[in-house]
Coordinates of C-alpha atoms and ligand atoms in Angstrom, one line a residue:
M72 CA -74.4 238.5 -94.8
K73 CA -70.7 238.0 -94.4
N74 CA -70.1 241.5 -95.8
L75 CA -72.6 243.0 -93.4
Q76 CA -70.8 241.3 -90.6
L77 CA -67.5 242.7 -91.8
V78 CA -68.9 246.2 -92.1
L79 CA -70.4 246.0 -88.6
Y80 CA -67.2 244.6 -87.2
F81 CA -65.3 247.4 -88.8
A82 CA -67.7 250.0 -87.4
Y83 CA -67.2 248.4 -84.0
F84 CA -63.5 248.7 -84.4
I85 CA -63.6 252.3 -85.3
G86 CA -65.9 252.9 -82.3
V87 CA -63.2 251.3 -80.1
L88 CA -60.5 253.6 -81.4
A89 CA -62.6 256.8 -81.4
V90 CA -64.6 256.5 -78.2
N91 CA -62.3 254.6 -76.0
A92 CA -58.7 255.8 -75.9
F93 CA -59.2 255.5 -72.2
E94 CA -56.9 252.8 -70.7
N95 CA -58.4 249.4 -70.5
L96 CA -58.0 248.8 -66.8
S97 CA -59.2 245.2 -66.8
K98 CA -56.0 244.2 -68.6
R99 CA -53.6 245.9 -66.1
N100 CA -51.2 243.5 -64.5
T101 CA -52.2 245.0 -61.1
T102 CA -55.9 244.1 -61.7
A103 CA -57.2 240.9 -60.2
I104 CA -60.2 239.2 -61.7
S105 CA -62.4 236.7 -59.8
L106 CA -65.7 234.8 -60.0
S107 CA -68.2 233.9 -57.2
S108 CA -67.8 230.3 -58.3
T109 CA -66.3 228.5 -61.4
Y110 CA -68.1 226.1 -63.7
S111 CA -65.8 223.4 -65.1
N112 CA -62.6 225.0 -66.5
S113 CA -64.3 228.3 -67.3
L114 CA -62.0 230.5 -65.3
A115 CA -62.4 234.2 -64.5
T116 CA -59.3 235.0 -66.4
F117 CA -61.0 234.1 -69.7
A118 CA -62.9 237.4 -69.2
N119 CA -59.7 239.5 -69.5
D120 CA -57.4 237.5 -71.8
G121 CA -58.1 239.8 -74.7
D122 CA -60.1 237.2 -76.6
T123 CA -63.5 238.6 -77.4
I124 CA -65.0 235.5 -79.0
T125 CA -68.6 235.1 -77.7
N126 CA -69.9 232.1 -79.7
D127 CA -67.9 229.5 -77.8
H128 CA -68.5 229.1 -74.1
R129 CA -65.2 227.2 -73.6
V130 CA -63.3 230.5 -74.0
C131 CA -65.7 232.5 -71.7
S132 CA -65.7 232.8 -67.9
H133 CA -68.7 230.9 -66.4
T134 CA -70.0 230.7 -62.9
E135 CA -71.2 227.4 -61.3
I136 CA -74.8 226.3 -61.7
N137 CA -77.4 226.1 -58.9
K138 CA -76.2 229.2 -57.0
D139 CA -78.4 232.0 -55.7
K140 CA -76.0 234.7 -56.8
A141 CA -73.3 235.0 -59.5
W142 CA -70.7 237.8 -59.8
L143 CA -67.5 238.7 -61.5
Q144 CA -65.2 241.1 -59.8
L145 CA -62.3 243.3 -60.9
D146 CA -60.0 244.4 -58.1
F147 CA -57.9 247.3 -59.4
G148 CA -55.7 247.2 -56.3
K149 CA -56.7 250.9 -55.5
P150 CA -59.5 253.2 -56.5
Y151 CA -59.7 254.1 -60.2
S152 CA -62.0 256.5 -62.0
I153 CA -64.1 254.6 -64.5
N154 CA -65.8 256.0 -67.6
T155 CA -67.4 253.1 -69.4
I156 CA -67.5 249.3 -69.3
R157 CA -67.8 247.0 -72.3
I158 CA -69.1 243.5 -71.9
H159 CA -68.9 240.7 -74.5
Y160 CA -71.4 238.0 -73.3
R161 CA -71.8 234.4 -74.4
N162 CA -74.0 234.3 -77.5
E163 CA -74.2 231.0 -79.3
D164 CA -76.7 229.9 -81.9
I165 CA -78.1 227.4 -79.4
W166 CA -77.7 229.6 -76.3
K167 CA -78.5 233.3 -76.3
P168 CA -77.7 235.7 -73.4
Y169 CA -80.8 234.5 -71.4
R170 CA -78.9 234.5 -68.1
F171 CA -77.8 238.1 -68.7
R172 CA -81.2 239.6 -68.1
E173 CA -81.4 241.9 -65.0
F174 CA -77.7 242.0 -64.3
Y175 CA -76.3 245.0 -62.4
I176 CA -73.0 246.6 -62.0
D177 CA -71.8 248.0 -58.7
M178 CA -68.6 249.7 -57.5
S179 CA -67.3 249.5 -54.0
D180 CA -64.3 249.8 -51.8
I181 CA -65.3 246.5 -50.1
P182 CA -64.9 243.3 -52.1
A183 CA -67.9 241.3 -53.3
T184 CA -67.2 238.5 -50.8
Q185 CA -67.7 241.0 -47.9
S186 CA -70.3 243.4 -49.2
N187 CA -74.0 243.4 -49.8
T188 CA -75.5 245.7 -52.4
S189 CA -76.4 248.3 -49.8
E190 CA -72.7 248.9 -49.2
R191 CA -72.0 249.5 -52.9
T192 CA -72.9 252.2 -55.5
R193 CA -74.9 251.0 -58.4
C194 CA -73.8 252.2 -61.8
Y195 CA -76.0 250.1 -64.1
T196 CA -79.1 248.0 -63.9
D197 CA -80.4 246.0 -66.8
N198 CA -84.2 245.8 -67.0
T199 CA -84.6 243.2 -69.9
T200 CA -87.7 241.1 -69.4
Y201 CA -88.4 237.6 -70.8
P202 CA -88.6 236.7 -73.6
D203 CA -86.3 239.5 -74.7
V204 CA -82.6 239.1 -74.2
P205 CA -80.0 241.8 -73.6
P206 CA -77.5 242.6 -76.4
F207 CA -74.5 240.3 -76.1
L208 CA -72.2 243.2 -76.8
M209 CA -72.9 246.3 -74.8
E210 CA -71.1 249.4 -73.6
V211 CA -72.4 250.8 -70.3
P212 CA -71.5 254.2 -68.9
C213 CA -70.2 253.9 -65.3
K214 CA -68.8 257.1 -64.0
L215 CA -67.7 256.2 -60.6
T216 CA -64.5 255.9 -58.6
A217 CA -63.7 252.9 -56.4
R218 CA -61.4 249.9 -56.1
Y219 CA -63.8 247.0 -56.9
L220 CA -66.1 246.7 -59.9
I221 CA -68.7 244.0 -59.5
V222 CA -71.0 242.6 -62.2
E223 CA -73.6 240.6 -60.4
T224 CA -76.9 238.8 -60.9
T225 CA -79.5 236.8 -58.9
Y226 CA -81.6 236.2 -62.0
D227 CA -82.9 232.6 -62.7
A228 CA -83.4 232.2 -66.5
P229 CA -86.6 230.4 -67.4
E230 CA -84.7 228.8 -70.3
D231 CA -82.6 226.9 -67.8
D232 CA -84.8 223.8 -67.6
N233 CA -83.0 221.7 -65.0
I234 CA -80.9 224.4 -63.5
T235 CA -82.0 226.9 -60.9
G236 CA -80.3 230.0 -59.8
A237 CA -78.1 232.7 -61.3
V238 CA -75.3 232.2 -63.8
L239 CA -72.9 234.7 -65.4
E240 CA -71.1 233.9 -68.7
I241 CA -68.9 236.8 -69.5
C242 CA -66.5 236.3 -72.4
E243 CA -64.6 239.6 -72.0
I244 CA -64.9 242.7 -69.9
E245 CA -63.1 245.8 -70.8
V246 CA -63.1 248.7 -68.3
F247 CA -62.1 252.1 -69.6
G248 CA -60.9 254.7 -67.1
C249 CA -58.0 256.6 -65.6
E250 CA -56.1 257.0 -62.4
V251 CA -57.9 259.2 -59.8
G252 CA -56.9 262.8 -60.6
E253 CA -56.9 262.3 -64.4
Y254 CA -59.5 262.9 -67.0
G255 CA -60.2 262.8 -70.7
A256 CA -59.6 260.0 -73.2
D257 CA -55.8 260.4 -72.9
C258 CA -56.0 260.6 -69.0
K259 CA -54.6 264.1 -68.5
S260 CA -54.0 265.5 -65.0
C261 CA -56.9 267.5 -63.6
I262 CA -56.3 271.2 -63.9
G263 CA -56.4 273.3 -60.7
C264 CA -57.6 270.5 -58.4
Q265 CA -56.8 267.0 -57.1
V266 CA -59.8 265.2 -58.6
C267 CA -62.2 266.0 -61.4
D268 CA -65.0 264.6 -63.6
I269 CA -63.5 262.0 -65.8
T270 CA -65.0 263.3 -69.0
S271 CA -65.4 267.1 -68.5
G272 CA -62.4 267.7 -66.2
K273 CA -64.6 269.8 -63.9
C274 CA -63.3 269.9 -60.4
R275 CA -65.1 267.6 -57.9
T276 CA -64.6 266.4 -54.4
Y277 CA -63.4 262.8 -54.0
A278 CA -66.8 261.9 -52.4
E279 CA -68.6 263.1 -55.4
L280 CA -66.6 260.9 -57.7
C281 CA -67.6 257.9 -55.6
M282 CA -71.3 258.8 -55.7
L283 CA -72.1 260.4 -59.0
S284 CA -73.3 258.0 -61.6
T285 CA -75.1 259.3 -64.6
S286 CA -75.3 255.9 -66.2
K287 CA -78.6 255.0 -67.6
Y288 CA -78.3 254.2 -71.3
Y289 CA -76.1 251.6 -72.9
I290 CA -74.6 251.9 -76.3
L291 CA -75.2 249.0 -78.6
I292 CA -72.1 248.0 -80.5
Y293 CA -73.0 246.5 -83.8
Ligands
NAG64 C1 -46.9 245.8 -65.1 O1 -47.1 246.8 -66.1 C2 -46.3 247.9 -65.9 C3 -46.8 249.0 -66.9 O2 -47.1 248.4 -68.1 C4 -44.9 247.5 -66.1 O3 -44.0 248.6 -66.0 C5 -44.5 246.5 -65.1 O4 -43.2 246.0 -65.3 C6 -45.4 245.3 -65.1 N1 -45.2 244.4 -64.0 C7 -45.2 243.1 -64.1 C8 -44.9 242.3 -62.8 O5 -45.3 242.5 -65.1
NAG65 C1 -75.5 244.8 -45.3 O1 -74.4 245.1 -44.6 C2 -74.6 246.0 -43.5 C3 -73.3 246.4 -42.9 O2 -72.5 245.2 -42.7 C4 -75.6 245.4 -42.5 O3 -75.9 246.4 -41.5 C5 -76.9 245.1 -43.3 O4 -77.8 244.4 -42.4 C6 -76.6 244.1 -44.4 N1 -77.8 243.9 -45.2 C7 -78.1 242.7 -45.6 C8 -79.4 242.6 -46.4 O5 -77.5 241.7 -45.4
NAG66 C1 -83.7 217.6 -67.5 O1 -84.1 216.5 -66.6 C2 -84.8 215.5 -67.3 C3 -85.3 214.5 -66.3 O2 -84.3 214.2 -65.3 C4 -84.0 214.8 -68.4 O3 -84.7 213.8 -69.0 C5 -83.5 215.9 -69.3 O4 -82.6 215.4 -70.3 C6 -82.8 217.0 -68.6 N1 -82.6 218.1 -69.6 C7 -81.4 218.7 -69.6 C8 -81.3 219.8 -70.6 O5 -80.5 218.4 -68.9
NAG67 C1 -83.8 250.0 -64.9 O1 -84.7 250.3 -63.9 C2 -84.3 251.0 -62.8 C3 -85.4 251.1 -61.8 O2 -86.5 251.7 -62.4 C4 -83.7 252.4 -63.3 O3 -83.2 253.1 -62.2 C5 -82.7 252.1 -64.3 O4 -82.2 253.4 -64.8 C6 -83.2 251.3 -65.4 N1 -82.1 250.9 -66.3 C7 -82.0 251.3 -67.6 C8 -80.8 250.9 -68.4 O5 -82.8 252.0 -68.1
NAG68 C1 -60.0 243.0 -74.8 C2 -58.8 243.9 -74.8 O1 -57.7 243.4 -74.4 N1 -59.0 245.1 -75.1 C3 -58.0 246.1 -75.0 C4 -57.5 246.3 -73.6 O2 -56.4 247.2 -73.6 C5 -55.3 246.9 -74.4 C6 -54.3 247.9 -74.2 O3 -54.8 249.2 -74.0 C7 -55.8 246.8 -75.9 O4 -54.7 246.4 -76.7 C8 -56.9 245.8 -76.0 O5 -57.3 245.7 -77.3

């Protein structure tokens, strides 16, 4: 079992190096991270401190209980072009990612405190239904350009006996992308135009970058 875990961890690590040479924007010193509310000492910054431990909620971000909505927001300070997002979710022996069902990810130029979902662009919707749980480690494609990235949920997990409402418990979020006007894993300048598709480098209009999202399938990292 230990060996298997080691092999899987190694495979994951190779995956990180091979697939994601894109810059990890959540760690930039110009990126601000925030939560809709904070449970105990489980601050938003636990989700971008580089610590990817998922089996100890004390080192994860955690929103307050008994709220209708829970979100985690990354403010990049200006629009960036995103390629993929990797989320490490709380996953303890006694507490699986029940509250992670039906989460969604939006991008917007309006912050979460001021926007409703109709003013954002959806890049991912989880459709996990009870009693299944989403994978605690997942990489989601999100090819959009905007200033704010919002992971949000209104889901009320049935496993929460005495607690109602939505809770988010993100242990780490890594966002891989480039400056607007760059593409490819090493973030090269677009050729022959101002803005282009982040993976192919094909010239696009800025409006297209803010609307096109081909994200549908997540990649399991195991
Ligand atoms: C932020 O990061 C950039 C690039 O790594 C660096 O040049 C700059 O000095 C940093 N600024 C602060 C305030 O740490
Ligand atoms: C969302 O915001 C828009 C613009 O402010 C507003 O017109 C609309 O009624 C809002 N929708 C909801 C469901 O609050
Ligand atoms: C839920 O509430 C009941 C009655 O107040 C209490 O006995 C029980 O310990 C609570 N369970 C949890 C998990 O807090
Ligand atoms: C979840 O369902 C919505 C609505 O049917 C769909 O647009 C979306 O692509 C689904 N998400 C995934 C990951 O399949
Ligand atoms: C979780 C985390 O910090 N991931 C990566 C973010 O980006 C930096 C620099 O590119 C990497 O060193 C981290 O491993």
